[in-house]
Coordinates of C-alpha atoms (C1' of nucleotides) in Angstrom, one line a residue:
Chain X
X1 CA 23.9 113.8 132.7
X2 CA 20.4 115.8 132.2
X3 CA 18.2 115.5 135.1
X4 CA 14.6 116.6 134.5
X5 CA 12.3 116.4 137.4
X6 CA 8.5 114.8 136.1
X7 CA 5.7 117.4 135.6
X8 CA 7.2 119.3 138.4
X9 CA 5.2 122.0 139.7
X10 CA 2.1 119.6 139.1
X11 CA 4.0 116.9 141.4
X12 CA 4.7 118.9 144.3
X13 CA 1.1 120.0 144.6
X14 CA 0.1 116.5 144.5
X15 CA 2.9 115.8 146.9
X16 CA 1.8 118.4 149.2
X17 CA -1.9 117.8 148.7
X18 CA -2.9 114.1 149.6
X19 CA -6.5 114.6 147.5
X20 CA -4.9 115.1 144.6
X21 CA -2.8 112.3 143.7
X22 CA -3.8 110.2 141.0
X23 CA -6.1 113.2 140.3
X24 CA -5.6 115.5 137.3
X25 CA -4.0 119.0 138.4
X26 CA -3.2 121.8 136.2
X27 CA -0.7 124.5 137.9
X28 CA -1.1 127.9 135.5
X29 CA -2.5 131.6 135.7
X30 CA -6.2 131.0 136.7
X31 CA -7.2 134.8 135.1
X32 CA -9.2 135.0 131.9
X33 CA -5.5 135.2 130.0
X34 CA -3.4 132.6 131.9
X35 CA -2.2 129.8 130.3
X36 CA -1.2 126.0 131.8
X37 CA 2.7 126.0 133.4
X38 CA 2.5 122.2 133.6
X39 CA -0.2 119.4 133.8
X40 CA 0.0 116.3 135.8
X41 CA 0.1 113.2 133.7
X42 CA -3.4 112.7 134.9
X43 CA -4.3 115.5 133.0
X44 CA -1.9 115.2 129.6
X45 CA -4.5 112.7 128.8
X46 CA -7.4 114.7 128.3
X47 CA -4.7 116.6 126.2
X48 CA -4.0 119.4 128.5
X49 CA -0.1 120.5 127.6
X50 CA 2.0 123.2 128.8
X51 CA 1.4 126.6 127.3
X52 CA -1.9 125.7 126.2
X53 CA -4.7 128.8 127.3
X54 CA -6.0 128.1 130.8
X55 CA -9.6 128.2 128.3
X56 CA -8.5 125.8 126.4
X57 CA -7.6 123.3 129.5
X58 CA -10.8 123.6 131.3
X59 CA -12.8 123.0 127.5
X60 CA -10.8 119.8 127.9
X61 CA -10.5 118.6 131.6
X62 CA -13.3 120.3 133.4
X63 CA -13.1 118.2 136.3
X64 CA -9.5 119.0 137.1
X65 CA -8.2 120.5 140.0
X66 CA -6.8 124.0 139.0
X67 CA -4.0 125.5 140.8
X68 CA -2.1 128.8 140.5
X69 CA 2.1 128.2 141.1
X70 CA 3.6 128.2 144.4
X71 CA 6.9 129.1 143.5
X72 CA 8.1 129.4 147.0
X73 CA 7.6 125.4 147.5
X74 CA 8.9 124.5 144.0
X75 CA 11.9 126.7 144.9
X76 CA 12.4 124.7 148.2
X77 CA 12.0 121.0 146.7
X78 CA 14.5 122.9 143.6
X79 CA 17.4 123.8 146.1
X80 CA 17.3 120.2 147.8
X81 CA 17.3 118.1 144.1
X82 CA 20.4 120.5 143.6
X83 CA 21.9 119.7 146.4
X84 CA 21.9 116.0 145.5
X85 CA 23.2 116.7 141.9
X86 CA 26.3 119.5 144.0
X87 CA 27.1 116.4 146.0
X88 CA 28.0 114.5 142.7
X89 CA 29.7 117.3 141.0
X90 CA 30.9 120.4 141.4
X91 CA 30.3 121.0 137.6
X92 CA 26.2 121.8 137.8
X93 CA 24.5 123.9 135.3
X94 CA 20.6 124.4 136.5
X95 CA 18.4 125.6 133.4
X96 CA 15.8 125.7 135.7
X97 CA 14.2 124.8 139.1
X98 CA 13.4 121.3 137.7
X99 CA 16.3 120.8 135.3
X100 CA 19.8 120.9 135.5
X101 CA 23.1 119.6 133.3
X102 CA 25.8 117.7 135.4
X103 CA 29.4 117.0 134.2
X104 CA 30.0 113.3 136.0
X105 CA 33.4 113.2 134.7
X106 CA 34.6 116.6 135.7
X107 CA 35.1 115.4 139.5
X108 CA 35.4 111.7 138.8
X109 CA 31.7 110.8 140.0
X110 CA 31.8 108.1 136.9
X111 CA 34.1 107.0 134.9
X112 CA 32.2 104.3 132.6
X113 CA 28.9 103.6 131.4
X114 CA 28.0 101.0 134.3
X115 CA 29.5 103.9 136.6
X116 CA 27.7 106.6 134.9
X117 CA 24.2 104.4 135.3
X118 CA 24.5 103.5 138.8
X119 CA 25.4 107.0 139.9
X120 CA 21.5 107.9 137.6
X121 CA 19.8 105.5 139.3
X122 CA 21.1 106.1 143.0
X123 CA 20.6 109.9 142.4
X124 CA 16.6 108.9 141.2
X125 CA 16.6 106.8 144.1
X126 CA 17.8 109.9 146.6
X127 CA 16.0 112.6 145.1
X128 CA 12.5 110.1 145.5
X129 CA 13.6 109.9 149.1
X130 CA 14.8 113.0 149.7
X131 CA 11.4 115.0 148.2
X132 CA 9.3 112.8 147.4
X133 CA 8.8 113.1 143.6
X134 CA 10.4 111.5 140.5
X135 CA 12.6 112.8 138.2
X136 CA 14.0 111.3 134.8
X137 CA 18.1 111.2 134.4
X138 CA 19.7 110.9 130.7
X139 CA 22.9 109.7 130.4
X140 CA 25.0 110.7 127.7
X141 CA 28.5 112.0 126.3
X142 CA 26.7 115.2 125.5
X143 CA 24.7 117.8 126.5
X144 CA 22.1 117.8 123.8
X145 CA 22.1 113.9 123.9
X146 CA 21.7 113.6 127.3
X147 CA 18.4 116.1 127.0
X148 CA 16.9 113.9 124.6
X149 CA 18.0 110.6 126.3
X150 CA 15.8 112.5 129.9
X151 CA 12.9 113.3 127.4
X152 CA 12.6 109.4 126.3
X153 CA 13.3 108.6 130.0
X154 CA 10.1 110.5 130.6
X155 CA 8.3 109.8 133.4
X156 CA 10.3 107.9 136.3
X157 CA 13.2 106.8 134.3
X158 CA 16.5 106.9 132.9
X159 CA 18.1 106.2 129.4
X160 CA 22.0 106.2 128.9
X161 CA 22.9 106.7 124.6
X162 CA 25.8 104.1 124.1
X163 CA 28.3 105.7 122.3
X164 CA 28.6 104.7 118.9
X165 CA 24.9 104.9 119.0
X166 CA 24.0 108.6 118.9
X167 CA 23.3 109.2 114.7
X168 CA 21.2 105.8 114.9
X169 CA 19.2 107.6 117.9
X170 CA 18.8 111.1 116.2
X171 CA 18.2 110.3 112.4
X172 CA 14.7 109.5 112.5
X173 CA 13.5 111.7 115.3
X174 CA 11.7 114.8 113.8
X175 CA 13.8 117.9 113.6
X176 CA 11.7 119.7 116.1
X177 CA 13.5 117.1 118.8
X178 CA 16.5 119.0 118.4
X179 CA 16.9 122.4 120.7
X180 CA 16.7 125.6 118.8
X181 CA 14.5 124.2 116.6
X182 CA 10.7 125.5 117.4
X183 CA 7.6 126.2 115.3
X184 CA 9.1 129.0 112.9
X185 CA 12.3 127.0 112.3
X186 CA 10.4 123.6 112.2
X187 CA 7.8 125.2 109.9
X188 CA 10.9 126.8 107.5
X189 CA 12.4 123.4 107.7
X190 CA 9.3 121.8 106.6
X191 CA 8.4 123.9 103.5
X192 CA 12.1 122.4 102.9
X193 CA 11.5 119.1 102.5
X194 CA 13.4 118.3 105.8
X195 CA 11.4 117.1 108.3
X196 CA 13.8 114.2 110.0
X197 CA 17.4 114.5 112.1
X198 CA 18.5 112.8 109.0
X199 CA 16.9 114.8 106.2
X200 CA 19.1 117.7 108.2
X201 CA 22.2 116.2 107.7
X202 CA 21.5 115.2 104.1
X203 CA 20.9 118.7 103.3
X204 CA 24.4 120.0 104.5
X205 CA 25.6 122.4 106.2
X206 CA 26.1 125.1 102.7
X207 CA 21.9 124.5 102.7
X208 CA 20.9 125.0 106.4
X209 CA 22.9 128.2 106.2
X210 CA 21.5 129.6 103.4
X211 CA 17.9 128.5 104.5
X212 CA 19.0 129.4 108.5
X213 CA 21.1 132.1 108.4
X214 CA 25.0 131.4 109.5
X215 CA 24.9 131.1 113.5
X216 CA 21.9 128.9 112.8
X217 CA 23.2 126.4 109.9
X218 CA 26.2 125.8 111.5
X219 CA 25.2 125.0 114.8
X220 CA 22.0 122.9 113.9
X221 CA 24.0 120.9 111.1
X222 CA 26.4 120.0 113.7
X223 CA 23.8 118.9 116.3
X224 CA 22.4 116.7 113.4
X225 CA 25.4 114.9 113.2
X226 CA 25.2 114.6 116.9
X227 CA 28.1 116.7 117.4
X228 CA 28.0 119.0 120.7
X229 CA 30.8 119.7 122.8
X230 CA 29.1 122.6 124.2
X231 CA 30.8 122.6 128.2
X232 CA 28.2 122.1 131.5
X233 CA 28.7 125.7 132.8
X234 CA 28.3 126.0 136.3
X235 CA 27.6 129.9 137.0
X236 CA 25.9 132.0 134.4
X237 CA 25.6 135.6 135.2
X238 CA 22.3 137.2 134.3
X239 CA 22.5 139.4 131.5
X240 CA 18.9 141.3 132.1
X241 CA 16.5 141.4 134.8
X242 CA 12.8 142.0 133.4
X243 CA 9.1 142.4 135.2
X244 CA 5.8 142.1 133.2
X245 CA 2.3 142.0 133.4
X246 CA -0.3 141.2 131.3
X247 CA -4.1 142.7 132.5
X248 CA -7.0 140.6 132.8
X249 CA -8.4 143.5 130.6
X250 CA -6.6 146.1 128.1
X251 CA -5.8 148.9 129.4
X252 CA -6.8 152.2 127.3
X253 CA -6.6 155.0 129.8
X254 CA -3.1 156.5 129.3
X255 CA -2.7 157.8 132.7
X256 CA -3.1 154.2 134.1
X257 CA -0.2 153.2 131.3
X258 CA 2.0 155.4 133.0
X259 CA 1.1 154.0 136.1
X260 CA 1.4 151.3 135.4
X261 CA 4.8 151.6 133.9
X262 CA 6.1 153.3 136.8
X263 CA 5.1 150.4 139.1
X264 CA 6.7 147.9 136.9
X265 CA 10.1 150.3 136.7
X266 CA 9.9 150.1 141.1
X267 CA 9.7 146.0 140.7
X268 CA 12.0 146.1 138.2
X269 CA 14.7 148.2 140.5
X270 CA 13.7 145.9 143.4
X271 CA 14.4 142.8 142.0
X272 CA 18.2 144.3 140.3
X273 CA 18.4 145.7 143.9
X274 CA 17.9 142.6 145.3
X275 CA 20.5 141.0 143.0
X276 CA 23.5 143.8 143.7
X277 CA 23.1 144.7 140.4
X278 CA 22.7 147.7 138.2
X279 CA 22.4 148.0 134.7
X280 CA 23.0 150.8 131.4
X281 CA 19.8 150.4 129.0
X282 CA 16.4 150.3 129.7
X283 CA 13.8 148.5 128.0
X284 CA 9.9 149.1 127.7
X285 CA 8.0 146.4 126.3
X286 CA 4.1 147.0 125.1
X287 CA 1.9 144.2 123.6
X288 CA -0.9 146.0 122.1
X289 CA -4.8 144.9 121.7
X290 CA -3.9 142.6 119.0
X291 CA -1.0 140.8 120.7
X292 CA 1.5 143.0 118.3
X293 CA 4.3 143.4 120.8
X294 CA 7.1 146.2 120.4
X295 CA 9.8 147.4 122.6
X296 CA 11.9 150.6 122.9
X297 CA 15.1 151.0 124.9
X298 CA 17.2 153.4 126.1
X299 CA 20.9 153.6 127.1
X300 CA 22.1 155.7 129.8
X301 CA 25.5 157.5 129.9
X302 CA 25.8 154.4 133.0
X303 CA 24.3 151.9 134.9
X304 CA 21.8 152.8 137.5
X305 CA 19.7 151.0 139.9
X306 CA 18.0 153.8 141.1
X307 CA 14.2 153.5 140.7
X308 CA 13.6 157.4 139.6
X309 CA 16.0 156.9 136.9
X310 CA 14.7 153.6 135.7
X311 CA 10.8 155.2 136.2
X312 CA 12.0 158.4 134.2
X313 CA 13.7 156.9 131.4
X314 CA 10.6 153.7 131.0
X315 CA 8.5 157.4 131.0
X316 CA 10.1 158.6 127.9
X317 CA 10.1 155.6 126.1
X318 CA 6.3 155.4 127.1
X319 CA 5.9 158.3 125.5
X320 CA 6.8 157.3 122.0
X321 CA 5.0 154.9 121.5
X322 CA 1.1 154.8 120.2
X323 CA -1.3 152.8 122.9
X324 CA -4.5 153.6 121.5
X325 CA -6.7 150.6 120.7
X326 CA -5.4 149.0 124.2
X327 CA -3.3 147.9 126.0
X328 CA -2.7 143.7 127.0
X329 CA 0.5 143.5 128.5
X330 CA 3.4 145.8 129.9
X331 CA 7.1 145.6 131.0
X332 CA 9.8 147.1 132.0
X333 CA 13.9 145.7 132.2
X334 CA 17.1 146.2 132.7
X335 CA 20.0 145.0 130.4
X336 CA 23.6 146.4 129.9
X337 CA 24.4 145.0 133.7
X338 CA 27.0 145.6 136.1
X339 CA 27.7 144.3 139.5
X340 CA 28.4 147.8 141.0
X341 CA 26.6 150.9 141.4
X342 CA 28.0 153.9 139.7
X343 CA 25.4 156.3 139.0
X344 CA 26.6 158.9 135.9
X345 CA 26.2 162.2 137.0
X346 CA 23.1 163.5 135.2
X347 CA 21.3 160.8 136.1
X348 CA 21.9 160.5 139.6
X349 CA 20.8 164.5 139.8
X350 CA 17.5 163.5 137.9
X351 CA 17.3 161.0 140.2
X352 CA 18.0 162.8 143.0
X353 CA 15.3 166.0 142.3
X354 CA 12.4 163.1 141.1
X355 CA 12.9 161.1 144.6
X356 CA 12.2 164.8 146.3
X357 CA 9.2 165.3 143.9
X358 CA 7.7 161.9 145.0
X359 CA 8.9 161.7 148.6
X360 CA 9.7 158.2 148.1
X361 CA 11.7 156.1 150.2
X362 CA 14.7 156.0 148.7
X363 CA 15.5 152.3 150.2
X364 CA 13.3 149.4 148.9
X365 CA 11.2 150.4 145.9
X366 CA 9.5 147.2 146.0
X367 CA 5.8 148.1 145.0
X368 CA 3.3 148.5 147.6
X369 CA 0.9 146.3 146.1
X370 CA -2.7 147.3 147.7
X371 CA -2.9 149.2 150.1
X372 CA -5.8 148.5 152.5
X373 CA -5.9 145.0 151.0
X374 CA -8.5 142.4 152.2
X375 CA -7.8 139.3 152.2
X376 CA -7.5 137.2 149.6
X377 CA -7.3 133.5 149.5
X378 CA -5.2 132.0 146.6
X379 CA -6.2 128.6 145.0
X380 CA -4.0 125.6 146.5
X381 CA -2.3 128.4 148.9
X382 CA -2.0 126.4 152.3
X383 CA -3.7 128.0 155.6
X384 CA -3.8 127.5 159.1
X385 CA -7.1 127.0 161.1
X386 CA -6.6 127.4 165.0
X387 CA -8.7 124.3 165.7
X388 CA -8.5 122.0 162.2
X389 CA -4.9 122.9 161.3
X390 CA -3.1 122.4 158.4
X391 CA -4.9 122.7 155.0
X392 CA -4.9 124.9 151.7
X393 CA -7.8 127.0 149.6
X394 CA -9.9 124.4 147.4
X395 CA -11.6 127.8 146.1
X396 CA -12.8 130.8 147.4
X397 CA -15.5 133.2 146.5
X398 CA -18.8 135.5 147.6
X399 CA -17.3 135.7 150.8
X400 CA -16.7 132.1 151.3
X401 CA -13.2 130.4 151.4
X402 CA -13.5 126.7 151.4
X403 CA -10.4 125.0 153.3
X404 CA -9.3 120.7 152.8
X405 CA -7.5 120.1 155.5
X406 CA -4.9 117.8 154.8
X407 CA -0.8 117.7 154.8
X408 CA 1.6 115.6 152.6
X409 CA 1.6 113.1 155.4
X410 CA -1.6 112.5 155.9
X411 CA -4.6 110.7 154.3
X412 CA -6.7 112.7 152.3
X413 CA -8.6 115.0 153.9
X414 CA -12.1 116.6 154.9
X415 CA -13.8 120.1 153.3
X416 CA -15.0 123.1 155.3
X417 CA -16.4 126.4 154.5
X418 CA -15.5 129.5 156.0
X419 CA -16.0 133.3 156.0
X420 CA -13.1 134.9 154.3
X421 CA -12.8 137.1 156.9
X422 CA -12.6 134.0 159.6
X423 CA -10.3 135.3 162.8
X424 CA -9.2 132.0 162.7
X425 CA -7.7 131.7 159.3
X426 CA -4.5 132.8 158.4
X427 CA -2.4 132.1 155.1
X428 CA 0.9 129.4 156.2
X429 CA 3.6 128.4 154.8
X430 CA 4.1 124.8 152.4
X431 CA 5.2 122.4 154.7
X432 CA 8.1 120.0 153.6
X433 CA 6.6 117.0 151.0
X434 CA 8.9 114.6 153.1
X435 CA 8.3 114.5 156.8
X436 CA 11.9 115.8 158.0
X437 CA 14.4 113.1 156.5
X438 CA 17.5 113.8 158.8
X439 CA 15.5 115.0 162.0
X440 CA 17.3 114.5 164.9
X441 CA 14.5 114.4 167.9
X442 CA 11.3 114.7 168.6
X443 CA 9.7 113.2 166.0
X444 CA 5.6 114.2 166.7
X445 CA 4.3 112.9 163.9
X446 CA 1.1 114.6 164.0
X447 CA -0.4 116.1 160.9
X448 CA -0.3 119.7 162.6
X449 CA 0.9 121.7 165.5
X450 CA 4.1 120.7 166.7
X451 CA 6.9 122.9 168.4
X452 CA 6.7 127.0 167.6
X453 CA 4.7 129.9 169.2
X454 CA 3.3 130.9 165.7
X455 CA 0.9 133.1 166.9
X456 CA -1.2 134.9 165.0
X457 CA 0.7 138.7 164.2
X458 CA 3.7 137.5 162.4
X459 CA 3.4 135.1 159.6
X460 CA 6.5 135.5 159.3
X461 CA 7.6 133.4 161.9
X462 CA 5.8 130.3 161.3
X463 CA 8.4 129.2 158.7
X464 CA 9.4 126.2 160.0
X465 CA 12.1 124.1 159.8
X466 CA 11.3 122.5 156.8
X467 CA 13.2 123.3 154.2
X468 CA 17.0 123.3 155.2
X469 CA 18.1 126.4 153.5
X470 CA 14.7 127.5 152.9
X471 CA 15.2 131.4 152.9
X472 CA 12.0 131.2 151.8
X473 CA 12.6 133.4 148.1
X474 CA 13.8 136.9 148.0
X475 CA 10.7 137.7 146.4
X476 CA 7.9 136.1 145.3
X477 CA 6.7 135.8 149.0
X478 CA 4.0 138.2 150.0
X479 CA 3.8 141.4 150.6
X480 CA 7.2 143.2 152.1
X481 CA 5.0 145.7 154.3
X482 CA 8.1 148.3 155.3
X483 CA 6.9 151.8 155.2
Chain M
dT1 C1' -7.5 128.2 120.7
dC2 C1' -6.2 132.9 121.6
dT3 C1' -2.0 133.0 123.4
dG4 C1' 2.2 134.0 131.0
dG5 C1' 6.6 135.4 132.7
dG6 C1' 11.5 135.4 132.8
dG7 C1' 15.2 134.9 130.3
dT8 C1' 19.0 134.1 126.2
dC9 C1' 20.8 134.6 121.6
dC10 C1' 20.7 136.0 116.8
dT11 C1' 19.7 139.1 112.9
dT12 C1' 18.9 143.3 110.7
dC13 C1' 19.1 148.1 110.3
dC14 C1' 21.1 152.4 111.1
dA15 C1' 24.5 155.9 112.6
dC16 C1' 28.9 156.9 113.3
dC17 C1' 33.9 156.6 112.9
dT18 C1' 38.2 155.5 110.6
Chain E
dT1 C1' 37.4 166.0 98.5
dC2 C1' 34.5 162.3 97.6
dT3 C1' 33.4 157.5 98.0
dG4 C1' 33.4 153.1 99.8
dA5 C1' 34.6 149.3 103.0
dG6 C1' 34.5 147.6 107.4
dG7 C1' 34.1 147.8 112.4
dT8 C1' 31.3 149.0 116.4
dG9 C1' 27.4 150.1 119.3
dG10 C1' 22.6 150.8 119.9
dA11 C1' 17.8 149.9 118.7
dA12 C1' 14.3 146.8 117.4
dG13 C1' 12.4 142.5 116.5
dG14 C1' 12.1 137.5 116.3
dA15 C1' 12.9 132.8 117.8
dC16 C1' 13.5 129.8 121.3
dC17 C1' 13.6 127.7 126.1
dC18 C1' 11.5 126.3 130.5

DNA sequence: TCTGGGGTCCTTCCACCT
DNA sequence: TCTGAGGTGGAAGGACCC
């Protein structure tokens, strides 16, 4: 089975934000260079699309609500849909925090196809209960199948591929439908002649290799002929762990490069920190002016997660390589992983003198973003008012932040203005898009307040009960704040 | 049109070793 | 001793996915 949840990250902001359903919303980076992470079906048709230029959407749905990700809530509603897909099988293989394979058969959840359908349609019918939203289950004997069987589905549904049926399904669907197939293969393929699931398999698999290379022939030959036995895989260790930032402008001072670089290398270390890991080669990734984009690497004598390493050896590879004409994007990763921490010995003493030149911390790398920030006010970020409650940032700007304050059980709500420096503002946390399912008492229904002393010093601890397991993200929250 | 961020896998090239 | 074949590991780039 292949569940995909509908236009996700678009649906839980409409979920959370009573105004906006029915409404076009586009979720995406809202700087000059971001581009659309998913657009509510409101908006597909003024042809907004994923990965389109943030530009491009507003040219053609001005009138849209524009949103930048909340990964926090997404990761919330995520954890709870995969809790209803664990309860069916211990065999679950997330691809993502709206997608995930499940093997039905591995723990005997169905064992037919009117089995395998009702077990689809009561998990739709939970996961709609449990959060709110919709999600689209295909049902198939394979992995790829079942993707495609979701992607029909698409929105609120669910598709099962009979067996005996699957080459009758495939043939006339355009290669592209296959996975591992994108633009450059699709465009090879074209200048082919082969444009259909058919015209793949007609070609055979001696063709597709030459034209595909071998890894490539084979595999997509055999996906034509709707073979896959490729096996739901429950936990995937990470192979790298990667940070990157692309600037609103290029970046041509070299001294702010290197800066840059050596924040990136501290994000990078917190995050493999924050995963027990360490890792051998490092990798520094530059996209130039013209979106020319090179990397150069590095492999240490072993792996490291110590952030002067990681900073010295991204500083080397920094400096061989020509940045002149600008600068649009930098990163920094770590590949070559291991789950233990055993620093080789001329490292660790580079290490060692660079964390006395710096008089870092040697604990918690994580950058210190701004220092003496103000306060900023994030589009669709929610916010507390002490006397109107509950609502979240319609826009903000010239020292205004205007505030709609509504919750996901209320009606839609009213507009006011503030200052952005208003005492009585303060960011909040996303509150659950399903008032409490299993709540044992007290029910106080009312759109804010409720039980906790979340006063104003630590936002911290107005995290409420919401989420179950909501350890509200290792990262991606705000700010850690530790000197 | 003007292109994010975080990944995975594959291919090619080169150096080195046997 | 020279040459070549083949394996391996690292570096770099490309394609793809969500």
């Amino acid at each position: 089975m292949h569940l995909d949840m509908d236009a996700f990250y678009a649906s839980a902001e409409q979920a959370s934000k009573p105004s906006l359903r029915g409404k076009a919303v586009v979720v995406g980076g809202l700087g000059p260079r971001g581009v659309v992470a998913t657009a509510s079906y409101e908006a597909r048709v003024f042809g907004v699309r994923s990965a389109m230029p943030m530009a491009q959407a507003r040219r053609l749905a001005p009138n849209a609500a524009y949103l930048v990700p909340r990964f926090a809530l997404y990761r919330s509603v995520s954890e709870q849909v995969m809790g209803l897909l664990h309860a069916l099988s211990p065999l679950v293989e997330p691809l993502s925090l709206d997608e995930a394979f499940v093997d039905l058969e591995a723990a005997g959840a169905a064992w037919d196809r009117d089995s395998a359908r009702r077990v689809g349609e009561r998990l739709r019918v939970e996961i709609r209960a449990v959060t709110g939203l919709t999600g689209s289950v295909g049902l198939a004997a394979s992995k790829m199948l079942a993707k495609i069987a979701s992607e029909e589905a698409k929105p609120d549904g669910l598709v099962m591929v009979e067996p005996g049926t699957e080459r009758a399904l495939l043939g006339p669907m355009p290669v592209r439908t296959l996975p591992g197939v994108g633009p450059a293969t699709g465009d090879h393929l074209r200048r082919a002649g082969i444009t259909s699931v058919d015209e793949l398999a007609e070609a055979g698999e001696d063709e597709l290799v030459r034209l595909l290379g071998k890894a490539h022939g084979h595999g997509l030959y055999a996906m034509a002929l709707a073979l896959d036995d490729r096996p739901v895989v429950a936990e995937r260790e990470t192979k790298s762990v990667s940070v990157e930032d692309t600037y609103d402008v290029d970046i041509h001072d070299r001294v702010r490069v290197a800066t840059e670089v050596r924040r990136l290398a501290d994000r990078c270390v917190g995050r493999l920190r924050g995963a027990g890991l360490s890792g051998r080669t490092i990798v520094l990734k530059v996209r130039r002016y013209d979106f020319s984009t090179l990397t150069r690497s590095e492999t240490l004598r072993g792996p490291t997660d110590d952030p002067a390493v990681v900073r010295e050896a991204a500083g080397r590879l920094l400096d061989s390589v020509d940045t002149t004409g600008g600068v649009r994007l930098l990163g920094v990763g770590v590949s070559g992983l291991a789950d233990y921490t055993q620093e080789d010995l001329f490292a660790q003493a580079a290490g060692e003198r660079a964390v006395l030149e710096t008089e870092e911390e040697p604990e918690a790398p994580v950058a210190r973003e701004e220092p003496a920030q103000e306060r900023r006010w994030p589009s669709g970020h929610d916010v507390r008012h002490s006397v109107f409650g509950h609502g979240w940032v319609q826009g903000s700007g010239l020292g205004r932040v205007t505030v709609r304050f509504e919750t996901p059980g209320s009606p839609p709500g009213r507009v006011r203005t503030f200052r952005t420096d208003d005492p009585e503002l303060e960011p909040a946390e996303p509150l659950p898009l399903v008032s409490a399912v299993p709540l044992p008492p007290s029910g106080s229904r009312d759109p804010d307040e409720g039980e906790d002393e979340g006063d104003a010093g630590g936002q911290a601890s107005s995290a409420p009960a919401i989420f179950p397991k909501s350890r509200s993200g290792k990262e991606g929250g705000a700010a850690p704040s530790s000197p």
